[in-house]
């Protein structure tokens, strides 16, 4: 089914909620004309909310033709008003705005959309205009203090609308309303499951790749691991993965790739051990942006060298490598223009971009998927939980978590402190409460301490646990004091050179998540 995006931040969320109900959904821009929209053969359409007022000059309109195509439609917020206006209802600016949680009262008419939803419910609203009169053929299903028509339905044409946002968690029965539309209104089948996603993607990869050779870079992160595992499932030994070990990963992460990932997938892995190369290139550099540039540059060089070695091997067998796997996700596709054509090439390793003259065609098996779907597919493919559930980790790795220049000794120290903090967070069962928890070494700062009988002059370690939805904004996580005490005790006792552990209690903004 299609979600038509009227420019709100909610369209992707609607698509996700629809997929939560096991129905495949795609987001399309509202600029797509009705003929092109219908050419996609949608089984149902949802018109999203949007920032406009239907009265505003240049406000996007809905073509009334859309409603006579026999496709069930649900309008949400702006989509609801635009639908009302297109079909001859009245939309007015009443001066009564409703933002946030609002009481919705059912009119008692019944019907499929509000089936099973209590007569009074709290729903999340964000509107200035409201529908005053429903178009002909529609029944009013609900109202609020500020919106005489807060939901309507024409069961014959299977057209529905709600003023509130059923896709946000703050709407008490939002998912129920969406599912009522999908299953009772539009009468769709729930067939978009992890198993079906996997089968479909495997078929697509086989079709695209044929018997050609494929190369893939692994970063240790979720996306590249799941993309590679899918391609491996589809074309087996035609795939070779490259893992550039830059020595800036956390404890156990290189082993996760080299041992656990290979054991779970049976993939051909080419490992480039480049720890010394990165350390040498970073020697004496403390400026964070310079570090990033150096790490990105060296990464691309190391990747290209590995690629040349693999191509040389392949050519020895009379084969060329034709495809490169990229872990592009659906939100990137939507944000770069809505799913048609090639998405911006995102570097598979999150460190720096790949060179523009790369001579490969792209295989992007995650292009249709949201992150939670990627994790589910990874689990279904048998990948280890540590890889599938991994929190975000920056491409430049520990290189940008040492404030100061990067040395082997400092990397070892930070790796131990980070491993302790992560192990204690996991043992406390709080992994899911925290979006990510950077552990930072202030290598340029020293402070006085007393340990055993002696005075120490050591470095502080900063804990930066944050909660976030998307890393754009974040708040510091309120971890329990006894957990923080255990982490602090263990780090100061077990990691030589550290005599102080501090907690970062800054939100983003004004702070960023990482320190560099
Ligand atoms: P900030 O520090 O900007 O981080 O609040 C937002 C998110 O991005 C990650 N991050 C990076 N990821 N390369 C990456 O691949 C980088 O250079 C980089 N810097 C920050 C950070 O971990 C957080 O998830």
Short mmCIF file of C-alpha atoms and ligand atoms in Angstrom, two decimals:
data_model
loop_
_atom_site.label_atom_id
_atom_site.label_comp_id
_atom_site.label_asym_id
_atom_site.label_seq_id
_atom_site.Cartn_x
_atom_site.Cartn_y
_atom_site.Cartn_z
CA UNK A 1 0.00 0.00 0.00
CA UNK A 2 1.12 3.59 -0.54
CA UNK A 3 1.55 6.43 1.93
CA UNK A 4 1.34 9.78 0.16
CA UNK A 5 3.70 12.19 1.90
CA UNK A 6 2.32 15.70 2.36
CA UNK A 7 5.56 16.92 3.84
CA UNK A 8 5.09 15.95 7.45
CA UNK A 9 7.63 14.06 9.46
CA UNK A 10 4.93 11.45 9.97
CA UNK A 11 4.85 9.71 6.58
CA UNK A 12 7.71 7.32 7.38
CA UNK A 13 6.18 6.62 10.75
CA UNK A 14 2.86 5.73 9.10
CA UNK A 15 4.69 3.38 6.73
CA UNK A 16 6.39 1.71 9.71
CA UNK A 17 3.16 1.27 11.64
CA UNK A 18 1.52 -0.27 8.56
CA UNK A 19 4.42 -2.68 8.28
CA UNK A 20 4.05 -3.44 12.00
CA UNK A 21 0.67 -4.81 10.93
CA UNK A 22 2.50 -7.03 8.38
CA UNK A 23 1.35 -5.05 5.35
CA UNK A 24 4.00 -3.78 2.92
CA UNK A 25 3.97 -0.01 2.51
CA UNK A 26 5.96 2.54 0.57
CA UNK A 27 6.14 6.32 0.88
CA UNK A 28 5.55 8.37 -2.27
CA UNK A 29 5.71 12.17 -2.65
CA UNK A 30 2.44 14.12 -3.02
CA UNK A 31 3.80 15.55 -6.27
CA UNK A 32 3.19 12.20 -7.98
CA UNK A 33 0.13 12.66 -10.22
CA UNK A 34 -2.93 10.43 -9.87
CA UNK A 35 -2.22 8.41 -13.03
CA UNK A 36 1.32 7.59 -11.86
CA UNK A 37 0.09 6.83 -8.37
CA UNK A 38 -2.56 4.43 -9.65
CA UNK A 39 -0.06 2.90 -12.09
CA UNK A 40 1.69 1.50 -9.02
CA UNK A 41 -1.42 -0.60 -8.41
CA UNK A 42 -1.83 0.29 -4.74
CA UNK A 43 -4.14 -1.95 -2.73
CA UNK A 44 -4.86 0.98 -0.41
CA UNK A 45 -3.67 4.57 0.06
CA UNK A 46 -3.04 6.68 3.16
CA UNK A 47 -2.76 10.45 2.78
CA UNK A 48 -0.38 11.70 5.47
CA UNK A 49 -0.50 14.81 7.60
CA UNK A 50 1.40 17.89 6.50
CA UNK A 51 2.33 21.35 7.67
CA UNK A 52 0.05 23.23 5.27
CA UNK A 53 -3.39 24.68 5.71
CA UNK A 54 -5.70 23.71 2.84
CA UNK A 55 -6.25 27.46 2.43
CA UNK A 56 -2.61 28.35 2.11
CA UNK A 57 -1.46 29.47 -1.30
CA UNK A 58 0.22 26.60 -3.09
CA UNK A 59 -1.07 24.07 -0.54
CA UNK A 60 -0.96 20.58 -2.03
CA UNK A 61 -4.37 19.44 -3.23
CA UNK A 62 -5.73 15.95 -3.64
CA UNK A 63 -7.09 15.14 -7.07
CA UNK A 64 -10.78 14.07 -6.63
CA UNK A 65 -10.15 11.40 -9.31
CA UNK A 66 -8.17 9.48 -6.72
CA UNK A 67 -11.36 8.76 -4.81
CA UNK A 68 -13.21 7.23 -7.73
CA UNK A 69 -10.51 4.69 -8.61
CA UNK A 70 -11.99 2.04 -6.32
CA UNK A 71 -8.90 2.05 -4.07
CA UNK A 72 -9.61 2.38 -0.33
CA UNK A 73 -8.19 5.65 1.09
CA UNK A 74 -7.53 6.86 4.64
CA UNK A 75 -6.80 10.56 5.11
CA UNK A 76 -4.87 11.58 8.23
CA UNK A 77 -4.80 15.16 9.60
CA UNK A 78 -3.91 17.32 6.57
CA UNK A 79 -4.73 14.34 4.33
CA UNK A 80 -8.16 14.18 6.01
CA UNK A 81 -8.83 17.87 5.43
CA UNK A 82 -7.56 17.79 1.85
CA UNK A 83 -9.82 14.81 1.21
CA UNK A 84 -12.83 16.58 2.75
CA UNK A 85 -12.13 19.66 0.69
CA UNK A 86 -11.64 17.69 -2.58
CA UNK A 87 -14.96 15.85 -2.11
CA UNK A 88 -17.07 18.92 -1.34
CA UNK A 89 -16.96 19.02 2.48
CA UNK A 90 -16.24 22.22 4.42
CA UNK A 91 -12.90 22.96 6.05
CA UNK A 92 -12.59 26.12 8.12
CA UNK A 93 -10.18 27.98 10.27
CA UNK A 94 -12.11 28.16 13.54
CA UNK A 95 -9.37 29.71 15.63
CA UNK A 96 -9.60 26.66 17.84
CA UNK A 97 -6.30 24.89 17.59
CA UNK A 98 -5.66 21.49 19.08
CA UNK A 99 -2.14 20.31 19.82
CA UNK A 100 -1.14 17.25 21.77
CA UNK A 101 -3.35 14.81 23.61
CA UNK A 102 -7.03 15.50 22.92
CA UNK A 103 -10.27 13.73 23.92
CA UNK A 104 -12.12 12.24 20.98
CA UNK A 105 -15.77 11.25 21.38
CA UNK A 106 -17.35 8.69 19.08
CA UNK A 107 -20.63 9.77 17.50
CA UNK A 108 -22.22 6.38 17.99
CA UNK A 109 -22.60 5.70 14.27
CA UNK A 110 -20.25 2.73 14.51
CA UNK A 111 -18.62 1.43 11.33
CA UNK A 112 -15.36 -0.35 10.70
CA UNK A 113 -12.81 2.42 11.36
CA UNK A 114 -13.46 2.83 15.08
CA UNK A 115 -14.44 -0.78 15.68
CA UNK A 116 -13.27 -1.93 19.11
CA UNK A 117 -12.13 1.58 20.09
CA UNK A 118 -13.71 3.00 23.30
CA UNK A 119 -16.31 5.73 22.99
CA UNK A 120 -13.90 8.23 24.52
CA UNK A 121 -10.22 8.02 23.65
CA UNK A 122 -7.16 10.20 23.91
CA UNK A 123 -5.63 10.92 20.55
CA UNK A 124 -2.73 13.07 19.47
CA UNK A 125 -3.70 16.15 17.47
CA UNK A 126 -1.86 18.89 15.67
CA UNK A 127 -4.20 21.10 13.65
CA UNK A 128 -5.40 24.68 13.23
CA UNK A 129 -8.10 24.14 10.55
CA UNK A 130 -10.89 21.66 11.03
CA UNK A 131 -13.54 19.89 8.99
CA UNK A 132 -16.91 21.52 9.70
CA UNK A 133 -19.11 19.43 7.42
CA UNK A 134 -18.38 16.02 5.93
CA UNK A 135 -18.79 15.59 2.15
CA UNK A 136 -21.95 13.93 0.80
CA UNK A 137 -22.08 10.22 1.36
CA UNK A 138 -19.91 10.36 4.49
CA UNK A 139 -20.95 9.68 8.06
CA UNK A 140 -19.36 11.52 10.96
CA UNK A 141 -17.75 8.99 13.27
CA UNK A 142 -16.27 11.22 15.98
CA UNK A 143 -15.75 14.78 17.15
CA UNK A 144 -13.61 16.77 19.59
CA UNK A 145 -14.07 20.13 21.30
CA UNK A 146 -12.26 21.87 18.41
CA UNK A 147 -13.29 19.63 15.52
CA UNK A 148 -16.97 18.87 14.89
CA UNK A 149 -15.90 16.29 12.32
CA UNK A 150 -12.87 14.48 13.74
CA UNK A 151 -13.39 11.26 11.78
CA UNK A 152 -15.60 10.24 8.88
CA UNK A 153 -16.29 7.27 6.64
CA UNK A 154 -18.00 6.36 3.42
CA UNK A 155 -18.20 2.58 3.75
CA UNK A 156 -19.58 2.14 0.23
CA UNK A 157 -16.59 3.75 -1.46
CA UNK A 158 -14.27 2.61 1.36
CA UNK A 159 -13.04 6.16 2.03
CA UNK A 160 -12.04 7.13 5.58
CA UNK A 161 -10.45 10.00 7.44
CA UNK A 162 -9.27 10.99 10.90
CA UNK A 163 -8.19 14.39 12.19
CA UNK A 164 -5.80 12.89 14.74
CA UNK A 165 -2.52 11.04 14.22
CA UNK A 166 -3.12 7.31 14.75
CA UNK A 167 0.53 6.58 13.87
CA UNK A 168 2.00 8.23 16.98
CA UNK A 169 2.30 6.24 20.17
CA UNK A 170 0.53 8.99 22.15
CA UNK A 171 -2.73 8.14 20.39
CA UNK A 172 -4.12 5.47 22.70
CA UNK A 173 -5.82 3.32 20.07
CA UNK A 174 -3.89 4.54 17.05
CA UNK A 175 -2.63 1.16 15.87
CA UNK A 176 -6.12 -0.27 16.22
CA UNK A 177 -7.53 2.49 13.99
CA UNK A 178 -4.84 1.89 11.37
CA UNK A 179 -5.44 -1.86 11.46
CA UNK A 180 -9.19 -1.34 11.22
CA UNK A 181 -8.58 0.62 8.02
CA UNK A 182 -6.19 -1.99 6.64
CA UNK A 183 -8.14 -5.12 7.49
CA UNK A 184 -11.78 -4.09 7.88
CA UNK A 185 -11.96 -1.12 5.53
CA UNK A 186 -9.47 -2.04 2.80
CA UNK A 187 -9.65 -5.79 3.59
CA UNK A 188 -5.93 -6.38 2.97
CA UNK A 189 -3.92 -9.51 3.77
CA UNK A 190 -1.21 -9.40 6.43
CA UNK A 191 1.61 -11.04 4.52
CA UNK A 192 4.69 -8.84 5.00
CA UNK A 193 6.57 -10.91 7.54
CA UNK A 194 10.26 -11.33 8.21
CA UNK A 195 10.12 -14.67 6.39
CA UNK A 196 8.48 -13.16 3.32
CA UNK A 197 10.92 -10.22 3.28
CA UNK A 198 13.82 -12.62 3.35
CA UNK A 199 12.52 -14.77 0.51
CA UNK A 200 11.65 -11.78 -1.62
CA UNK A 201 15.04 -10.14 -1.18
CA UNK A 202 16.90 -13.37 -1.88
CA UNK A 203 14.93 -13.80 -5.13
CA UNK A 204 15.65 -10.23 -6.16
CA UNK A 205 19.36 -10.53 -5.49
CA UNK A 206 19.55 -13.75 -7.52
CA UNK A 207 17.74 -12.09 -10.38
CA UNK A 208 19.99 -9.02 -10.32
CA UNK A 209 23.32 -10.74 -9.84
CA UNK A 210 22.92 -13.89 -11.95
CA UNK A 211 26.19 -15.76 -11.81
CA UNK A 212 28.41 -12.67 -11.47
CA UNK A 213 30.90 -12.05 -8.64
CA UNK A 214 30.05 -9.66 -5.79
CA UNK A 215 32.15 -7.77 -3.22
CA UNK A 216 31.00 -6.32 0.11
CA UNK A 217 32.70 -4.31 2.85
CA UNK A 218 31.94 -5.26 6.45
CA UNK A 219 32.21 -2.65 9.19
CA UNK A 220 31.07 -4.74 12.13
CA UNK A 221 27.78 -2.80 12.11
CA UNK A 222 24.27 -4.19 11.65
CA UNK A 223 23.52 -2.94 8.14
CA UNK A 224 26.58 -4.23 6.32
CA UNK A 225 26.37 -7.55 8.20
CA UNK A 226 22.72 -8.16 7.27
CA UNK A 227 23.23 -6.98 3.67
CA UNK A 228 26.18 -9.34 3.29
CA UNK A 229 24.35 -12.25 4.91
CA UNK A 230 21.38 -11.76 2.56
CA UNK A 231 23.62 -11.73 -0.50
CA UNK A 232 25.46 -14.78 0.81
CA UNK A 233 22.13 -16.58 1.28
CA UNK A 234 21.22 -15.65 -2.32
CA UNK A 235 24.42 -16.30 -4.25
CA UNK A 236 26.75 -18.14 -1.84
CA UNK A 237 30.38 -18.23 -2.89
CA UNK A 238 29.96 -15.61 -5.61
CA UNK A 239 30.31 -13.13 -2.71
CA UNK A 240 33.58 -12.07 -1.08
CA UNK A 241 33.48 -9.79 1.96
CA UNK A 242 36.25 -7.39 2.92
CA UNK A 243 36.91 -6.43 6.52
CA UNK A 244 39.42 -3.65 7.03
CA UNK A 245 40.49 -3.95 10.66
CA UNK A 246 41.64 -0.42 11.49
CA UNK A 247 42.29 -1.26 15.11
CA UNK A 248 39.75 1.35 16.29
CA UNK A 249 36.94 -1.07 17.08
CA UNK A 250 35.85 -1.98 20.57
CA UNK A 251 36.77 -5.12 22.45
CA UNK A 252 35.47 -8.25 20.76
CA UNK A 253 34.16 -6.53 17.62
CA UNK A 254 36.84 -7.69 15.19
CA UNK A 255 36.32 -11.25 16.48
CA UNK A 256 32.56 -10.88 15.97
CA UNK A 257 33.20 -10.27 12.28
CA UNK A 258 36.09 -12.66 11.70
CA UNK A 259 34.80 -15.55 13.77
CA UNK A 260 31.08 -15.29 14.62
CA UNK A 261 29.86 -13.71 11.38
CA UNK A 262 31.81 -16.17 9.28
CA UNK A 263 30.59 -19.10 11.39
CA UNK A 264 26.96 -17.95 11.05
CA UNK A 265 27.06 -17.31 7.30
CA UNK A 266 29.96 -19.30 5.84
CA UNK A 267 30.95 -16.20 3.86
CA UNK A 268 34.33 -15.86 2.08
CA UNK A 269 36.12 -13.20 4.13
CA UNK A 270 39.19 -11.20 3.16
CA UNK A 271 40.71 -9.55 6.24
CA UNK A 272 43.04 -6.60 5.86
CA UNK A 273 44.96 -6.17 9.12
CA UNK A 274 45.72 -2.49 8.98
CA UNK A 275 46.05 -1.51 12.62
CA UNK A 276 49.60 -0.22 12.23
CA UNK A 277 48.76 1.76 9.11
CA UNK A 278 46.01 3.70 10.95
CA UNK A 279 48.11 4.25 14.08
CA UNK A 280 51.01 5.58 12.03
CA UNK A 281 48.72 7.88 10.03
CA UNK A 282 47.10 9.21 13.22
CA UNK A 283 50.34 9.74 15.15
CA UNK A 284 50.45 13.15 16.84
CA UNK A 285 47.02 14.22 15.48
CA UNK A 286 44.56 15.52 18.06
CA UNK A 287 42.14 17.61 15.96
CA UNK A 288 38.93 15.59 15.54
CA UNK A 289 38.12 16.59 11.97
CA UNK A 290 41.69 15.87 10.87
CA UNK A 291 41.40 12.45 12.52
CA UNK A 292 38.18 11.76 10.62
CA UNK A 293 39.76 12.75 7.30
CA UNK A 294 42.81 10.58 7.92
CA UNK A 295 40.74 7.58 8.97
CA UNK A 296 38.42 8.00 5.96
CA UNK A 297 41.32 8.37 3.53
CA UNK A 298 43.26 5.38 4.87
CA UNK A 299 40.10 3.31 4.93
CA UNK A 300 39.40 3.88 1.26
CA UNK A 301 43.00 3.11 0.34
CA UNK A 302 42.98 -0.08 2.38
CA UNK A 303 39.63 -1.11 0.90
CA UNK A 304 40.87 -0.49 -2.63
CA UNK A 305 44.01 -2.52 -2.01
CA UNK A 306 41.95 -5.40 -0.67
CA UNK A 307 39.62 -5.10 -3.66
CA UNK A 308 42.57 -5.23 -6.09
CA UNK A 309 43.90 -8.34 -4.41
CA UNK A 310 40.50 -10.02 -4.67
CA UNK A 311 40.06 -8.92 -8.29
CA UNK A 312 43.52 -10.31 -9.11
CA UNK A 313 42.49 -13.63 -7.58
CA UNK A 314 39.19 -13.58 -9.43
CA UNK A 315 40.87 -12.77 -12.73
CA UNK A 316 43.23 -15.65 -12.19
CA UNK A 317 40.06 -17.73 -12.39
CA UNK A 318 38.89 -15.78 -15.45
CA UNK A 319 36.20 -13.80 -13.56
CA UNK A 320 35.54 -10.11 -12.98
CA UNK A 321 33.76 -8.62 -9.96
CA UNK A 322 30.69 -6.83 -11.19
CA UNK A 323 28.69 -5.86 -8.09
CA UNK A 324 29.28 -4.03 -4.81
CA UNK A 325 26.89 -4.52 -1.86
CA UNK A 326 25.65 -1.39 -0.06
CA UNK A 327 23.65 -1.33 3.18
CA UNK A 328 21.37 1.57 2.12
CA UNK A 329 18.18 1.62 4.22
CA UNK A 330 14.67 2.76 3.31
CA UNK A 331 14.78 6.07 5.22
CA UNK A 332 17.86 7.06 3.14
CA UNK A 333 15.94 6.18 -0.02
CA UNK A 334 12.91 8.25 1.01
CA UNK A 335 15.05 11.17 2.10
CA UNK A 336 16.98 11.20 -1.14
CA UNK A 337 13.91 11.45 -3.32
CA UNK A 338 11.35 8.78 -2.73
CA UNK A 339 12.46 5.45 -3.97
CA UNK A 340 12.88 5.89 -7.71
CA UNK A 341 16.31 5.54 -9.26
CA UNK A 342 19.55 5.20 -7.39
CA UNK A 343 19.82 6.59 -3.88
CA UNK A 344 22.81 8.69 -3.01
CA UNK A 345 25.64 6.27 -2.57
CA UNK A 346 26.26 6.02 1.13
CA UNK A 347 29.61 4.74 2.16
CA UNK A 348 29.12 1.19 3.34
CA UNK A 349 31.63 1.67 6.10
CA UNK A 350 30.44 5.00 7.44
CA UNK A 351 33.94 6.35 7.45
CA UNK A 352 34.38 8.22 4.20
CA UNK A 353 32.83 8.05 0.75
CA UNK A 354 33.93 5.49 -1.79
CA UNK A 355 35.65 6.96 -4.85
CA UNK A 356 33.28 8.15 -7.54
CA UNK A 357 34.98 6.18 -10.28
CA UNK A 358 34.23 2.87 -8.60
CA UNK A 359 33.59 0.38 -11.38
CA UNK A 360 30.79 -1.60 -9.78
CA UNK A 361 27.05 -1.87 -10.05
CA UNK A 362 25.30 -1.66 -6.69
CA UNK A 363 23.35 -4.36 -4.91
CA UNK A 364 21.22 -2.79 -2.16
CA UNK A 365 19.21 -5.54 -0.50
CA UNK A 366 18.07 -3.32 2.42
CA UNK A 367 16.68 -0.51 0.25
CA UNK A 368 13.09 -1.37 1.14
CA UNK A 369 13.68 -1.90 4.87
CA UNK A 370 13.54 0.06 8.09
CA UNK A 371 16.21 -0.56 10.74
CA UNK A 372 14.00 -2.74 12.93
CA UNK A 373 13.17 -4.89 9.88
CA UNK A 374 16.90 -5.18 9.11
CA UNK A 375 17.48 -6.46 12.65
CA UNK A 376 14.62 -8.96 12.34
CA UNK A 377 15.94 -10.25 9.00
CA UNK A 378 19.44 -10.53 10.51
CA UNK A 379 18.09 -12.61 13.40
CA UNK A 380 16.17 -14.81 10.97
CA UNK A 381 19.38 -15.33 8.99
CA UNK A 382 20.97 -16.65 12.17
CA UNK A 383 23.35 -13.76 12.84
CA UNK A 384 24.62 -13.49 16.43
CA UNK A 385 22.55 -11.28 18.76
CA UNK A 386 25.64 -9.11 19.47
CA UNK A 387 25.79 -8.10 15.81
CA UNK A 388 22.05 -7.78 15.18
CA UNK A 389 21.37 -5.79 18.36
CA UNK A 390 24.44 -3.61 18.18
CA UNK A 391 24.08 0.02 19.15
CA UNK A 392 25.24 2.68 16.69
CA UNK A 393 29.01 3.12 16.68
CA UNK A 394 30.78 5.78 14.63
CA UNK A 395 32.84 4.67 11.65
CA UNK A 396 36.01 6.37 12.96
CA UNK A 397 35.49 4.30 16.09
CA UNK A 398 37.62 4.80 19.18
CA UNK A 399 39.76 7.20 17.15
CA UNK A 400 37.25 9.95 17.97
CA UNK A 401 36.64 8.80 21.55
CA UNK A 402 40.15 9.68 22.67
CA UNK A 403 40.27 13.41 23.25
CA UNK A 404 43.90 13.98 22.36
CA UNK A 405 46.13 12.03 20.01
CA UNK A 406 45.67 8.34 19.45
CA UNK A 407 48.28 5.84 20.66
CA UNK A 408 48.21 2.07 21.04
CA UNK A 409 48.40 2.40 24.82
CA UNK A 410 45.44 4.80 24.96
CA UNK A 411 43.39 2.59 22.64
CA UNK A 412 44.03 -0.43 24.88
CA UNK A 413 43.08 1.55 27.98
CA UNK A 414 39.85 2.89 26.43
CA UNK A 415 38.93 -0.53 25.07
CA UNK A 416 39.11 -2.01 28.57
CA UNK A 417 37.09 0.79 30.15
CA UNK A 418 34.46 0.59 27.39
CA UNK A 419 34.19 -3.20 27.73
CA UNK A 420 33.54 -2.87 31.47
CA UNK A 421 30.89 -0.19 31.01
CA UNK A 422 29.11 -2.19 28.30
CA UNK A 423 29.25 -5.44 30.26
CA UNK A 424 27.72 -3.79 33.33
CA UNK A 425 24.99 -2.09 31.30
CA UNK A 426 24.08 -5.43 29.74
CA UNK A 427 24.20 -7.22 33.10
CA UNK A 428 21.79 -4.61 34.50
CA UNK A 429 19.39 -5.46 31.65
CA UNK A 430 19.38 -1.86 30.44
CA UNK A 431 20.67 -2.22 26.87
CA UNK A 432 17.29 -1.33 25.43
CA UNK A 433 16.95 1.80 27.59
CA UNK A 434 20.05 3.33 26.09
CA UNK A 435 20.43 4.38 22.46
CA UNK A 436 24.20 4.35 22.73
CA UNK A 437 26.79 4.90 25.45
CA UNK A 438 30.02 6.41 24.23
CA UNK A 439 32.88 5.91 26.70
CA UNK A 440 35.44 8.67 26.20
CA UNK A 441 39.04 8.97 27.34
CA UNK A 442 40.18 12.50 28.17
CA UNK A 443 43.78 11.82 27.26
CA UNK A 444 44.80 15.47 27.49
CA UNK A 445 43.40 15.88 31.01
CA UNK A 446 44.99 14.62 34.20
CA UNK A 447 43.76 14.86 37.73
CA UNK A 448 45.08 13.90 41.13
CA UNK A 449 43.82 10.79 42.84
CA UNK A 450 44.73 8.47 45.64
CA UNK A 451 44.83 4.75 45.00
CA UNK A 452 46.25 2.26 47.49
CA UNK A 453 48.86 4.15 49.45
CA UNK A 454 49.92 6.46 46.74
CA UNK A 455 49.03 9.62 44.92
CA UNK A 456 48.08 9.15 41.27
CA UNK A 457 47.94 11.56 38.41
CA UNK A 458 45.63 9.81 35.96
CA UNK A 459 43.09 10.40 33.23
CA UNK A 460 39.31 10.72 33.52
CA UNK A 461 36.92 8.44 31.66
CA UNK A 462 33.58 9.98 30.64
CA UNK A 463 30.38 7.92 30.42
CA UNK A 464 27.92 9.35 27.90
CA UNK A 465 24.77 7.18 27.97
CA UNK A 466 21.97 8.77 25.91
CA UNK A 467 18.41 8.00 24.94
CA UNK A 468 17.36 9.00 21.46
CA UNK A 469 15.06 8.06 18.57
CA UNK A 470 17.29 8.96 15.68
CA UNK A 471 20.51 10.56 17.04
CA UNK A 472 19.33 14.00 15.86
CA UNK A 473 18.32 14.90 19.39
CA UNK A 474 19.14 13.05 22.59
CA UNK A 475 18.76 13.20 26.32
CA UNK A 476 21.16 11.80 28.90
CA UNK A 477 19.99 8.48 30.29
CA UNK A 478 19.04 8.39 33.96
CA UNK A 479 20.96 5.22 34.76
CA UNK A 480 20.57 3.86 38.31
CA UNK A 481 23.21 5.13 40.77
CA UNK A 482 24.25 1.64 41.84
CA UNK A 483 24.99 0.71 38.21
CA UNK A 484 27.03 3.90 37.77
CA UNK A 485 28.85 3.11 41.04
CA UNK A 486 29.72 -0.40 39.83
CA UNK A 487 31.02 0.88 36.50
CA UNK A 488 33.08 3.56 38.23
CA UNK A 489 34.54 1.12 40.79
CA UNK A 490 35.44 -1.44 38.23
CA UNK A 491 37.02 0.99 35.77
CA UNK A 492 39.15 2.75 38.40
CA UNK A 493 40.20 -0.60 39.91
CA UNK A 494 40.78 -2.55 36.73
CA UNK A 495 42.07 0.00 34.24
CA UNK A 496 45.49 1.31 35.12
CA UNK A 497 45.95 4.99 34.37
CA UNK A 498 42.32 5.93 35.11
CA UNK A 499 41.57 7.44 38.52
CA UNK A 500 38.25 9.16 37.89
CA UNK A 501 34.96 8.34 36.11
CA UNK A 502 32.57 11.17 35.25
CA UNK A 503 29.03 11.19 33.90
CA UNK A 504 27.98 13.49 31.05
CA UNK A 505 24.57 14.98 31.86
CA UNK A 506 24.14 17.15 28.77
CA UNK A 507 21.27 16.75 26.32
CA UNK A 508 21.66 17.18 22.54
CA UNK A 509 21.40 20.03 21.77
CA UNK A 510 23.47 21.71 23.12
CA UNK A 511 25.97 18.84 23.38
CA UNK A 512 26.50 16.32 20.60
CA UNK A 513 26.42 12.61 21.40
CA UNK A 514 30.11 12.07 20.71
CA UNK A 515 32.70 14.30 22.33
CA UNK A 516 34.58 14.83 19.08
P1 LIG B 1 26.77 13.39 17.22
O1 LIG B 1 28.06 13.24 17.97
O2 LIG B 1 26.90 14.26 16.02
O3 LIG B 1 26.45 11.94 16.68
O4 LIG B 1 25.63 13.79 18.10
C1 LIG B 1 25.23 11.55 16.07
C2 LIG B 1 25.36 10.08 15.70
O5 LIG B 1 26.34 9.91 14.68
C3 LIG B 1 27.40 9.09 15.14
N1 LIG B 1 28.64 9.68 14.63
C4 LIG B 1 29.29 9.22 13.56
N2 LIG B 1 29.04 8.15 12.77
N3 LIG B 1 30.96 8.67 11.50
C5 LIG B 1 29.89 7.89 11.76
O6 LIG B 1 29.70 6.90 11.05
C6 LIG B 1 31.28 9.76 12.25
O7 LIG B 1 32.27 10.45 12.01
C7 LIG B 1 30.39 10.03 13.34
N4 LIG B 1 30.36 11.01 14.30
C8 LIG B 1 29.27 10.77 15.07
C9 LIG B 1 27.30 9.09 16.64
O8 LIG B 1 27.88 7.92 17.23
C10 LIG B 1 25.81 9.19 16.85
O9 LIG B 1 25.18 7.93 16.70
#
